[in-house]
CSV table of C-alpha atoms in Angstrom, one decimal:
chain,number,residue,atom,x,y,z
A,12,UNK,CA,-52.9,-55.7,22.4
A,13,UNK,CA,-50.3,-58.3,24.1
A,14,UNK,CA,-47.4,-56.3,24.8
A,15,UNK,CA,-45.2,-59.3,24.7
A,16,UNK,CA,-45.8,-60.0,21.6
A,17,UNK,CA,-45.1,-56.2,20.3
A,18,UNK,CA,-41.7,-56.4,22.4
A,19,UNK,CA,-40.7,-59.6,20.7
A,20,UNK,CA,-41.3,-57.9,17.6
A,21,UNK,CA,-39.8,-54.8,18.2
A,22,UNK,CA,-36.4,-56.9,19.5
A,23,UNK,CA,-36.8,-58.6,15.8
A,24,UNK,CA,-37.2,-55.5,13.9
A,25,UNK,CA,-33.8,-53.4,16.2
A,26,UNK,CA,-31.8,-56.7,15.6
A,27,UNK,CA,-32.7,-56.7,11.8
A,28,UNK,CA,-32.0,-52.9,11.9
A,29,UNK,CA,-28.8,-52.6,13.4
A,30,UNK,CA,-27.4,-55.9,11.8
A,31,UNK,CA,-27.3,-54.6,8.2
A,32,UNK,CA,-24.1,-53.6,6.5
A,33,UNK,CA,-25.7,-50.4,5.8
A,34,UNK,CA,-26.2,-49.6,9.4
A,35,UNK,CA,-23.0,-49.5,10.3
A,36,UNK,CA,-22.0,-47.8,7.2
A,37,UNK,CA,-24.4,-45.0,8.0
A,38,UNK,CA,-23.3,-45.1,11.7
A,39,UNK,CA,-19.9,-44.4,11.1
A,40,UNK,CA,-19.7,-43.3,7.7
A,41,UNK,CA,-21.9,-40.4,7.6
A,42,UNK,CA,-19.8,-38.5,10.3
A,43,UNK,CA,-16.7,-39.3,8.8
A,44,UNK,CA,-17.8,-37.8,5.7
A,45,UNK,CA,-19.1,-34.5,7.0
A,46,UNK,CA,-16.1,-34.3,9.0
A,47,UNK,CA,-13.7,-34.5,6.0
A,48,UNK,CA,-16.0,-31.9,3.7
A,49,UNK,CA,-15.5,-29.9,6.8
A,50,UNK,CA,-11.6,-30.1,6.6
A,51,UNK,CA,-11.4,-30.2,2.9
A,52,UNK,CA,-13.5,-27.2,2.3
A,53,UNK,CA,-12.7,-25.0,5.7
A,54,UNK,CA,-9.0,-25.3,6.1
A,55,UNK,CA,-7.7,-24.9,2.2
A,56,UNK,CA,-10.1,-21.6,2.0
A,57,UNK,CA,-8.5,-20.1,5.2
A,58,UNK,CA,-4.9,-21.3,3.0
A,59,UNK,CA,-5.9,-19.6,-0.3
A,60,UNK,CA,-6.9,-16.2,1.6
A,61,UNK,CA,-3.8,-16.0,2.8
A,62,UNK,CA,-1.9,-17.9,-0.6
A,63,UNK,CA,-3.9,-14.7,-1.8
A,64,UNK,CA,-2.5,-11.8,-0.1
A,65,UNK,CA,0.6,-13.0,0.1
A,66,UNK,CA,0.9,-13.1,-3.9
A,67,UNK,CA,-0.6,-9.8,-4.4
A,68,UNK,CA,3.2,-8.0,-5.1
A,69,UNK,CA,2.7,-5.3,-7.4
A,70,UNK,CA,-0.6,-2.9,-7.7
A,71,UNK,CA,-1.0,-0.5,-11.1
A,72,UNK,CA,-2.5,2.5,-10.4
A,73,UNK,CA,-4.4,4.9,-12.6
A,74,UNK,CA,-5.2,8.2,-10.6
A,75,UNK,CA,-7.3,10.5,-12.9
A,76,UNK,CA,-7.9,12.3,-8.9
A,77,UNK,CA,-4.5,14.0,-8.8
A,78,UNK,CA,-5.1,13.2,-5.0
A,79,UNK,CA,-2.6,10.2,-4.7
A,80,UNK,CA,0.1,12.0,-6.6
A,81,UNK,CA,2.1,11.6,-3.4
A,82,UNK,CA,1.0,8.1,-2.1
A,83,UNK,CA,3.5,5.8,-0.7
A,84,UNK,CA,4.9,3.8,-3.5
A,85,UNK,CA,4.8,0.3,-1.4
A,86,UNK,CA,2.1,-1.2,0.8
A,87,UNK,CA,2.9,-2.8,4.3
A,88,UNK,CA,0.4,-5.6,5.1
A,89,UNK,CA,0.1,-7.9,8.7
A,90,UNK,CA,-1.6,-10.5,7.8
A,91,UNK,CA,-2.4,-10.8,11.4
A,92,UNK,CA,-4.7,-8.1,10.9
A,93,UNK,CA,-5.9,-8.2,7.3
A,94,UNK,CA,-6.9,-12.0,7.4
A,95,UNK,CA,-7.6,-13.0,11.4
A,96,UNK,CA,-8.3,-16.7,12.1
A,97,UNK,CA,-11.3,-17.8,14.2
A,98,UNK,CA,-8.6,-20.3,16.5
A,99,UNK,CA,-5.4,-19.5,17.8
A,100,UNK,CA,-4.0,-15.7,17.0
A,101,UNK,CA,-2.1,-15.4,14.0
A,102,UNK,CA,1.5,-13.9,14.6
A,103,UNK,CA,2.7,-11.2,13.0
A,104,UNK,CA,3.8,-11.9,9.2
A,105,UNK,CA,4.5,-8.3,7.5
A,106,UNK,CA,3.7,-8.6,3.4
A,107,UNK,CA,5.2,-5.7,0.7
A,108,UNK,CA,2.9,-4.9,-2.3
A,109,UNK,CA,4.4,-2.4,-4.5
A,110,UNK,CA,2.6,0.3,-6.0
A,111,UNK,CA,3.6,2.0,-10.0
A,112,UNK,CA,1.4,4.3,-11.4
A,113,UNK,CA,0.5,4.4,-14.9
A,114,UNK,CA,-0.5,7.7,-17.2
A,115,UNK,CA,-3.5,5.6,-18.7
A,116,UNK,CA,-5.4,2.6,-18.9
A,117,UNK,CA,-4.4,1.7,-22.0
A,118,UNK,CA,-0.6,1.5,-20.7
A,119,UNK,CA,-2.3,-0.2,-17.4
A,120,UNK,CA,-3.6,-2.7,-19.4
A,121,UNK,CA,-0.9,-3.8,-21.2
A,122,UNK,CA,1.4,-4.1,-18.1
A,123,UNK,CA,-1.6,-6.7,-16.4
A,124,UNK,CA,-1.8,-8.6,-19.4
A,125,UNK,CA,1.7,-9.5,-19.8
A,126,UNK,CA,2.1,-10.1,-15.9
A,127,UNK,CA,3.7,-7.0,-14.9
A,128,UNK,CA,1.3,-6.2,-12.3
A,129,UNK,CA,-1.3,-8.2,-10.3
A,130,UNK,CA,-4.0,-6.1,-10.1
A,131,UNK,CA,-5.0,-2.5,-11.6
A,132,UNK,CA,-6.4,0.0,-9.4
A,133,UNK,CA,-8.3,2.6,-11.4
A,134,UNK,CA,-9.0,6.0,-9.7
A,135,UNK,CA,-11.7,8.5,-11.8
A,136,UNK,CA,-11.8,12.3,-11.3
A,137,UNK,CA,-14.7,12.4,-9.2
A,138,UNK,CA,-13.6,9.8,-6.7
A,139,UNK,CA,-13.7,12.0,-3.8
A,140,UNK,CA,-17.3,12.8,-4.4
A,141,UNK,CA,-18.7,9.5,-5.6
A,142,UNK,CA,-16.4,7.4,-3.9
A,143,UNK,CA,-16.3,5.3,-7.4
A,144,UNK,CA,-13.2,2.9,-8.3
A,145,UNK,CA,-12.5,0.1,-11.1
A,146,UNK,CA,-9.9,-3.0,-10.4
A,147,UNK,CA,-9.0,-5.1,-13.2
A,148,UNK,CA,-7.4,-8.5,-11.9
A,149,UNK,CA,-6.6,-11.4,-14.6
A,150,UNK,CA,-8.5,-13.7,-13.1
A,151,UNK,CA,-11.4,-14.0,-10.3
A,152,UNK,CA,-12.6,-16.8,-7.9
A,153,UNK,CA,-13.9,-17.1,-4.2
A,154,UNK,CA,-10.9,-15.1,-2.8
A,155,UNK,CA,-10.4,-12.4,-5.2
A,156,UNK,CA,-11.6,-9.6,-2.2
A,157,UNK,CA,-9.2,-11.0,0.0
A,158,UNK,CA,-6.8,-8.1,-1.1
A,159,UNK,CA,-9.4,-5.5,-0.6
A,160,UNK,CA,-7.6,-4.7,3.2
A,161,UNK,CA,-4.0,-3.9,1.4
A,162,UNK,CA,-5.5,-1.5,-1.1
A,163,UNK,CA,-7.7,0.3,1.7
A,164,UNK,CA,-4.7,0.9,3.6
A,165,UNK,CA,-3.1,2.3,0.3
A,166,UNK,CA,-6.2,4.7,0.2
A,167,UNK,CA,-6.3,6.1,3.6
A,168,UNK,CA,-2.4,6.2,3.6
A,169,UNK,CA,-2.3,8.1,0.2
A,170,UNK,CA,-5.1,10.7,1.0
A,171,UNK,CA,-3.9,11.6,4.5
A,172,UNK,CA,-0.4,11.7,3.6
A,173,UNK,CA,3.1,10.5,4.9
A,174,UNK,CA,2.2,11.0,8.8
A,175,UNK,CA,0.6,7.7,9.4
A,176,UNK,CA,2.9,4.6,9.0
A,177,UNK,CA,1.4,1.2,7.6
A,178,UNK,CA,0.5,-0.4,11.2
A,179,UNK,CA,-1.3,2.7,12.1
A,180,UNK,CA,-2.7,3.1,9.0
A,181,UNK,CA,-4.0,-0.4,8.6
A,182,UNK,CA,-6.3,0.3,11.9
A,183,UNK,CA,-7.8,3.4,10.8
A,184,UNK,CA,-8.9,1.6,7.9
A,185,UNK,CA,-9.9,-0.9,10.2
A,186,UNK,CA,-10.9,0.8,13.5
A,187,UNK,CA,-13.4,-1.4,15.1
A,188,UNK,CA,-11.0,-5.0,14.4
A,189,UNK,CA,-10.1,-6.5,17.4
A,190,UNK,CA,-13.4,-4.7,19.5
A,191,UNK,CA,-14.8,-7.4,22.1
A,192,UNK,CA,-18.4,-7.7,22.4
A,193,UNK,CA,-20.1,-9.0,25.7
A,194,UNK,CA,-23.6,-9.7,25.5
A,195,UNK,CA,-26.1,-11.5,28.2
A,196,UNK,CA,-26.1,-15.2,27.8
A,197,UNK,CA,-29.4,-17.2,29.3
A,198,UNK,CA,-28.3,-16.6,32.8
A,199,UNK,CA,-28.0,-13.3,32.7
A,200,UNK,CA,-24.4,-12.6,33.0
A,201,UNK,CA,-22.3,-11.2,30.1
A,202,UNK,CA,-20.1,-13.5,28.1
A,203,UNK,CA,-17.8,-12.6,25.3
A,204,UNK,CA,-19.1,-12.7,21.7
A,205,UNK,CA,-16.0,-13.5,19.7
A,206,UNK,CA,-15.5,-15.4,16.1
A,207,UNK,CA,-15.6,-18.6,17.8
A,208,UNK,CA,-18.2,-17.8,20.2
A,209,UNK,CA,-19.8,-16.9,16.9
A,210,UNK,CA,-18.9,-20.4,15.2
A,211,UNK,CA,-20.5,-22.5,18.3
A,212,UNK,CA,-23.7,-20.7,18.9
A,213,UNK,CA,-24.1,-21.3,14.6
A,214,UNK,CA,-22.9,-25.0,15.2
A,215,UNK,CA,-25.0,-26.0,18.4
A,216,UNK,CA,-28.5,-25.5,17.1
A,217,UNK,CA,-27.3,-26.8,13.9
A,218,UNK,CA,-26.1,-29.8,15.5
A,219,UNK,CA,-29.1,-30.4,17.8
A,220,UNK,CA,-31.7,-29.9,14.7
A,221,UNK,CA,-30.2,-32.0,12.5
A,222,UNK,CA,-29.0,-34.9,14.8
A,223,UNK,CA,-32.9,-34.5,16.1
A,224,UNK,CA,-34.0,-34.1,12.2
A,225,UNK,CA,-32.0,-37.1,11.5
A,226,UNK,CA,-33.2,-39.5,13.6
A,227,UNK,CA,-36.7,-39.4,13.2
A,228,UNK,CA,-35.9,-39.4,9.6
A,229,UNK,CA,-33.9,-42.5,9.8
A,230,UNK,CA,-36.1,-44.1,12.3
A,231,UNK,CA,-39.0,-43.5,9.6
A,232,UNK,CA,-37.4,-44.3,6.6
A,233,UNK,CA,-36.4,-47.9,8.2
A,234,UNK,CA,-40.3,-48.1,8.8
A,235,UNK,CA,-41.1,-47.3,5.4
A,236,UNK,CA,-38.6,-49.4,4.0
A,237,UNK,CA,-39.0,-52.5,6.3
A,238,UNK,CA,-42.9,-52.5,5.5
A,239,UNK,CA,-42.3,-52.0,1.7
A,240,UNK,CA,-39.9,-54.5,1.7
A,241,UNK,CA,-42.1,-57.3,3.5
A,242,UNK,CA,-45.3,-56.8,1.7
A,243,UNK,CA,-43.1,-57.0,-1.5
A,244,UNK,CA,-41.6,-60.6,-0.2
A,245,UNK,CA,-45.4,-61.3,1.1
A,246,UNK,CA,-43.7,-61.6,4.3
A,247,UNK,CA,-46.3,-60.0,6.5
A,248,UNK,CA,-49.0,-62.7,5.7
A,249,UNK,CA,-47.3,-65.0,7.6
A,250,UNK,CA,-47.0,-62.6,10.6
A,251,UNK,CA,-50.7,-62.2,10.5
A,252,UNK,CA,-51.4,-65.4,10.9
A,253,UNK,CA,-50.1,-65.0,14.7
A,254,UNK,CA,-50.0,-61.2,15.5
A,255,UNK,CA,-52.5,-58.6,14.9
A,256,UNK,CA,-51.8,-55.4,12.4
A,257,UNK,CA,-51.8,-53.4,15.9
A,258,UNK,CA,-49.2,-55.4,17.7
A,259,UNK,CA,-47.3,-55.5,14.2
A,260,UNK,CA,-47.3,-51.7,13.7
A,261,UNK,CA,-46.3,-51.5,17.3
A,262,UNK,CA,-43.3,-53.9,17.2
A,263,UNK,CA,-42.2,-52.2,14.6
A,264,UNK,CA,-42.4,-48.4,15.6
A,265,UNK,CA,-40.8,-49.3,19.0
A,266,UNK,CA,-37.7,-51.5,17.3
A,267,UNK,CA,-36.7,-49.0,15.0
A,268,UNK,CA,-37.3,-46.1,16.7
A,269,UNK,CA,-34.6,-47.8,19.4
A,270,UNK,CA,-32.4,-48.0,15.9
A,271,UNK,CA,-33.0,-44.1,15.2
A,272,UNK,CA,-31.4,-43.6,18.4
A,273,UNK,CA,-28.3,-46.0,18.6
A,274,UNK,CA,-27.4,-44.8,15.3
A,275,UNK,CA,-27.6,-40.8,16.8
A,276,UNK,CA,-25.9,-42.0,20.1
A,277,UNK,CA,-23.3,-43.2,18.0
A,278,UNK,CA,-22.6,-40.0,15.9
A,279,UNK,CA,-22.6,-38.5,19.2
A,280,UNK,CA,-20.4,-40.3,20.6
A,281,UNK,CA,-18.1,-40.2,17.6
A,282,UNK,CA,-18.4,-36.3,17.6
A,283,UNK,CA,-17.5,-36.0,21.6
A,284,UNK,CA,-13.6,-36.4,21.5
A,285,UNK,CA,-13.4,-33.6,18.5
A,286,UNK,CA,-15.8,-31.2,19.6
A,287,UNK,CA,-15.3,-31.4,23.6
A,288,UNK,CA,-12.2,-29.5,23.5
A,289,UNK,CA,-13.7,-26.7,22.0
A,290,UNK,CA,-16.8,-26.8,23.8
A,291,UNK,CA,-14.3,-26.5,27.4
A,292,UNK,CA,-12.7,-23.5,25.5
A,293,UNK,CA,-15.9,-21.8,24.3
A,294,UNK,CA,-17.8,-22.8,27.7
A,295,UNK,CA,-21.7,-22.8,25.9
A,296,UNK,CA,-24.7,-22.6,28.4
A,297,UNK,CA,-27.1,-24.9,27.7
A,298,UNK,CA,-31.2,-24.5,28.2
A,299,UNK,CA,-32.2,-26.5,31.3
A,300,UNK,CA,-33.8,-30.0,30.7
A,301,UNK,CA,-32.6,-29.8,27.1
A,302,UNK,CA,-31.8,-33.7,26.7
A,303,UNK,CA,-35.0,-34.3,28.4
A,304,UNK,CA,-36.6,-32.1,25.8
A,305,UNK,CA,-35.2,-33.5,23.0
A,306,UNK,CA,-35.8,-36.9,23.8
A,307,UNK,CA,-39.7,-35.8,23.9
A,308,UNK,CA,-39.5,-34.0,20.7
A,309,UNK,CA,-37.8,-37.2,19.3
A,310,UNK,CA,-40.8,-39.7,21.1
A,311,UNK,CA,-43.3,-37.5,19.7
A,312,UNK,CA,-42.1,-36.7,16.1
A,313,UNK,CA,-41.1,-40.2,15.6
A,314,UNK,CA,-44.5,-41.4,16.5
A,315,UNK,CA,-46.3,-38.6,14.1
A,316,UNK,CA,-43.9,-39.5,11.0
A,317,UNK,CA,-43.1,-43.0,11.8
A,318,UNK,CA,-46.6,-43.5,11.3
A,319,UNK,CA,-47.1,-41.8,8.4
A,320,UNK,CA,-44.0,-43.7,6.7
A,321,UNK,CA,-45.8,-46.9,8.4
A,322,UNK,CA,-49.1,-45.7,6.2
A,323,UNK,CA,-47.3,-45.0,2.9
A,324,UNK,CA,-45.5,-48.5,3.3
A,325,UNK,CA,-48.6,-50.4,3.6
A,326,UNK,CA,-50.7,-49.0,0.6
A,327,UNK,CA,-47.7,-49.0,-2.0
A,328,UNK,CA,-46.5,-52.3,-4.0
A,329,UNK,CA,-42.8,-52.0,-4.1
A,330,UNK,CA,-40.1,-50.3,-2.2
A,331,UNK,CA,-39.0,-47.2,-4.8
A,332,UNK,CA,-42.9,-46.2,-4.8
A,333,UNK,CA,-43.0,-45.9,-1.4
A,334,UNK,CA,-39.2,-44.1,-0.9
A,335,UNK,CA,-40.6,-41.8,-3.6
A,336,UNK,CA,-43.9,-40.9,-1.4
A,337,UNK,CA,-41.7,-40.5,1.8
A,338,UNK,CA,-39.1,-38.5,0.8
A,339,UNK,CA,-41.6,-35.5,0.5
A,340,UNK,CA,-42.9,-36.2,4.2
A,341,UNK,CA,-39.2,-36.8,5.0
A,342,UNK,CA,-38.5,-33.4,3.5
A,343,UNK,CA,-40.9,-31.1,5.8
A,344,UNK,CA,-39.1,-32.0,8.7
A,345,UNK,CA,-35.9,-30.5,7.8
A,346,UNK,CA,-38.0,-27.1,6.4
A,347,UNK,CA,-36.9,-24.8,9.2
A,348,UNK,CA,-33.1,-25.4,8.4
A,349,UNK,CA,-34.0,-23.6,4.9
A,350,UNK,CA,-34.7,-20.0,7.3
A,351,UNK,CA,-31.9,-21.6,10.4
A,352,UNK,CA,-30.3,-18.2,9.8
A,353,UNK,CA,-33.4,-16.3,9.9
A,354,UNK,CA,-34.8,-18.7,13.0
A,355,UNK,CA,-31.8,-18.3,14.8
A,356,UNK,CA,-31.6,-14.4,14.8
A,357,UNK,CA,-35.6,-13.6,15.5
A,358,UNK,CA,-35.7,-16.9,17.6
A,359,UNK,CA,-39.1,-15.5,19.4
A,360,UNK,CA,-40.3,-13.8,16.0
A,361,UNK,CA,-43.3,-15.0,14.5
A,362,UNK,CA,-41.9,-17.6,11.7
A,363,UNK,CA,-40.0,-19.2,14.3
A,364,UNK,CA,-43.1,-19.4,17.1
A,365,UNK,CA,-45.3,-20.6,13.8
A,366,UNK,CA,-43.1,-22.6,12.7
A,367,UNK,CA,-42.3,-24.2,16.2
A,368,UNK,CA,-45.8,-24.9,16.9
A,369,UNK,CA,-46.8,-26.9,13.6
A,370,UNK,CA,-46.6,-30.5,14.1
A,371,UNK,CA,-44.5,-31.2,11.2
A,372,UNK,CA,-41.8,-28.7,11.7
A,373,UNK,CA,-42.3,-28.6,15.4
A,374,UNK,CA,-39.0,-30.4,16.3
A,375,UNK,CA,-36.2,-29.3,14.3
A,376,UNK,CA,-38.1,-25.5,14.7
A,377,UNK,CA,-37.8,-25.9,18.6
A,378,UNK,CA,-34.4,-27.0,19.1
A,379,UNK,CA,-33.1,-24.0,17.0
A,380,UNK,CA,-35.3,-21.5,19.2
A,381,UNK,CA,-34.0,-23.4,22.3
A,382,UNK,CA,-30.1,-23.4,21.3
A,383,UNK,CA,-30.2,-19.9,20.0
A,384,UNK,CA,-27.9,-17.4,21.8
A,385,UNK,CA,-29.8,-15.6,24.0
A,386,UNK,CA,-33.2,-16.9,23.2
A,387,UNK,CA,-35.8,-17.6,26.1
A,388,UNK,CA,-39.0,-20.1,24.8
A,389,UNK,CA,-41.8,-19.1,27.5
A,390,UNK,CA,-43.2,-22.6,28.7
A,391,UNK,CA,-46.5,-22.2,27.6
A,392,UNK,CA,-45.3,-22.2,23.8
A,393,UNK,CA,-43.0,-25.1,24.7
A,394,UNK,CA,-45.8,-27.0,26.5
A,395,UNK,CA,-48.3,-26.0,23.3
A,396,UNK,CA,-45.9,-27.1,20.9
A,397,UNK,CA,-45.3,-30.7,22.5
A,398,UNK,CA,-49.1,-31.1,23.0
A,399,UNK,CA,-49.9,-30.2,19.3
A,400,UNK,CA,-47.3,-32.5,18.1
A,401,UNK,CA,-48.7,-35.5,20.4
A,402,UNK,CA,-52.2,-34.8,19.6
A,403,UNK,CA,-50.9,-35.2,15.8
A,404,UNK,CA,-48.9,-38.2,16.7
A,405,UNK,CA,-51.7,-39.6,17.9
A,406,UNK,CA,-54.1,-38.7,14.9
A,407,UNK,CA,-51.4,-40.0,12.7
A,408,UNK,CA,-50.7,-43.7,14.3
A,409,UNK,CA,-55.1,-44.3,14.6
A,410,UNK,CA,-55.5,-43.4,10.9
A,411,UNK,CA,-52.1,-45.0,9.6
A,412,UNK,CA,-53.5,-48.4,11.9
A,413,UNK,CA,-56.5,-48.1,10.1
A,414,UNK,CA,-55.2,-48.0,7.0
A,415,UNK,CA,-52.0,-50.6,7.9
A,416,UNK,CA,-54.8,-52.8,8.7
A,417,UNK,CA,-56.1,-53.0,5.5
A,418,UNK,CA,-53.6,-51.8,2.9
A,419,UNK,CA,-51.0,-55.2,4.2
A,420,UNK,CA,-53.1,-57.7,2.3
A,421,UNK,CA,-54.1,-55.7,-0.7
A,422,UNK,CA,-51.4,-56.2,-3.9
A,423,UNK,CA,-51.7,-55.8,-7.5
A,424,UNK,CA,-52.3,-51.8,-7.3
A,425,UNK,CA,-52.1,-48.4,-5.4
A,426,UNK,CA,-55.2,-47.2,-4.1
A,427,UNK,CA,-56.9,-44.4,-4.9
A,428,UNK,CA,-57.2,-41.5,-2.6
A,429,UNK,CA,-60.6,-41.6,-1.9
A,430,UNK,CA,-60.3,-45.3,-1.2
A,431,UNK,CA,-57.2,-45.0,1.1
A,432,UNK,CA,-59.9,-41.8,3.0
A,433,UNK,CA,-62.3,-44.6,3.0
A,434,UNK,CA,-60.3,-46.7,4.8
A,435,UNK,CA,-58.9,-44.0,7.4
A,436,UNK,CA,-62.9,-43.3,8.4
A,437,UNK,CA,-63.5,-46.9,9.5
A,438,UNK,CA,-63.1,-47.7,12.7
């Protein structure tokens, strides 16, 4: 092959690439977007916890026990300590609930539906041995528990009786809030496991495996759709006429695999000014070598599905049959993230090793093992893995050539399967 002709072709392809209008939508836009959803939906939940406990003013109370026939008739609640935030402490904000008992239900009722009371805390006989209780709220949604704390407190206040105040009745119900957890990080020295120590070692192998995922996506769906496109537009029999199908398929898989990557470095750079601040606060330890890594992992996977989006793009007709044949390629290499909770807390168990070791799945698998808290990836797994997924790479580019080769000039209709098998065994 004449590698200046593949370069000029891959500088044609990158240009056309990162030229579009949709390029720099997806560039810019797609971060954007996540990072609202993220505001939107984080921020008014932590707001509607609190909008929550602050509202809940008067509790009904049906004892049928007889044990809370001298409970506190008001409940003290810090919402420091009922709802604590994963960033900076909450200060203390004290909130009164009032307590009125009721001699039935029926009576109970009545008081909840005309507004009376917010809630109705029914108590049976046998509570003491079954540990059984009814509420009855007007309405539900997402935050209805968030006023499970103040009526916990109520409990332990009214059953051990008037010598604990609110405060110190609030951490008995609560013992273990506030307990700091250190566990051994990957260099062996103990580092605090808090909420937001918590939220980064979630976010970090999310982030790697779906920036990782991402790109090879995007790098392959360009492939696809570039090919699609120009065998539609009969396009590509004019660049036959002075290249060869190998130097064309080469062009292409280096151009827009160099597109793939501007478009992460991008988000990545986009994503450095919000998230470095708390990455110096949280302080994460990273796996050595684990750009290095991922760059491989990239090479590698973008070579095994580029070339299979290069080999559904040359023996479909139009551009929507061959998105609809790639999108279930597309879709295996974002599997693990179905089990990333599961991956990421057995990160040596055997779905992740499997899982990490099968070409398709190899590369969003193996970032989640590597950026798991804690988690050590012996190097002959990580050296296995990266063979398997270049020894499929490299299956995957000779049979999509040999069927590039020949699908480019054929129009009218989509092979069969047997023919398109046929054309993978010739050499």
């Amino acid at each position: 092959m004449n590698w200046h002709q593949i370069l000029t072709i891959a500088r044609r392809e990158y240009l056309a690439a990162v030229r579009r209008k949709a390029f720099l939508f997806t560039a810019i836009g797609t971060p954007l977007y996540f990072g609202f959803v993220m505001f939107v939906s984080i921020g008014p939940a932590a707001k509607e916890k609190l909008s929550a406990l602050k509202e809940f003013n008067v509790l009904g109370v049906v004892d049928s026990s007889g044990l809370y026939s001298h409970a506190p008739n008001e409940i003290f609640t810090d919402l420091a300590l009922a709802a604590p935030s994963i960033g900076a402490p909450m200060p203390s904000q004290m909130v009164r609930t009032q307590v009125v008992f009721f001699p039935d239900m029926p009576a109970a009722e009545k008081a909840l539906r005309a507004s009376a009371v917010n809630q109705v805390l029914v108590i049976p006989s046998n509570y003491l041995v079954k540990g059984a209780l009814r509420r009855y709220a007007r309405s539900s949604n997402l935050f209805s528990n968030a006023d499970r704390q103040p009526i916990a407190t109520w409990l332990v206040q009214g059953m051990i009786g008037n010598s604990l105040d609110s405060l110190r009745t609030a951490r008995v119900a609560r013992p273990t809030l506030g307990m700091d957890l250190y566990a051994l990080d990957r260099n062996g020295q103990f580092e605090l496991k808090d909420g937001k120590r918590d939220l980064v070692d979630f976010l970090l192998p999310f982030a790697f495996a779906m920036l990782l995922g991402l790109s090879i996506t995007v790098g392959g769906q360009y492939l696809l759709t570039g090919v699609a496109e120009e065998k539609e537009s009969r396009i590509l029999e004019s660049l036959l006429c002075t290249v060869t199908p190998e130097e064309l398929l080469g062009g292409k898989l280096v151009g827009l695999g160099a597109a793939g990557l501007t478009l992460v470095g991008i988000w990545v750079a986009m994503g450095i000014p919000a998230l470095g601040a708390a990455a110096l606060a949280v302080k994460p330890t990273f796996p050595p070598g684990i750009i290095l890594i991922a760059l491989a992992y990239f090479a590698l996977a973008y070579l095994f599905y580029g070339s299979l989006m290069t080999g559904i793009g040359s023996v479909t007709n139009n551009m929507r049959e061959a998105q609809q044949f790639g999108v279930w390629f597309s879709f295996l290499n974002f599997a693990p993230m179905i089990g990333m909770s599961l991956l990421l807390a057995h990160p040596s168990g055997p779905l992740a090793t499997g899982l990490s070791l099968f070409p398709p799945t190899a590369a969003t698998a193996m970032m989640l093992r590597l950026m798991a808290p804690s988690s050590v990836v012996p190097m002959w797994q990580l050296g296995l893995s990266l063979g398997l997924l270049a020894l499929a790479g490299w299956l995957a580019l000779t049979i999509s050539a040999r069927i590039f080769r020949v699908g480019l000039l054929m129009y009218g209709k989509t092979p069969n399967l047997p023919e398109i098998m046929r054309w993978a065994r010739t050499p």
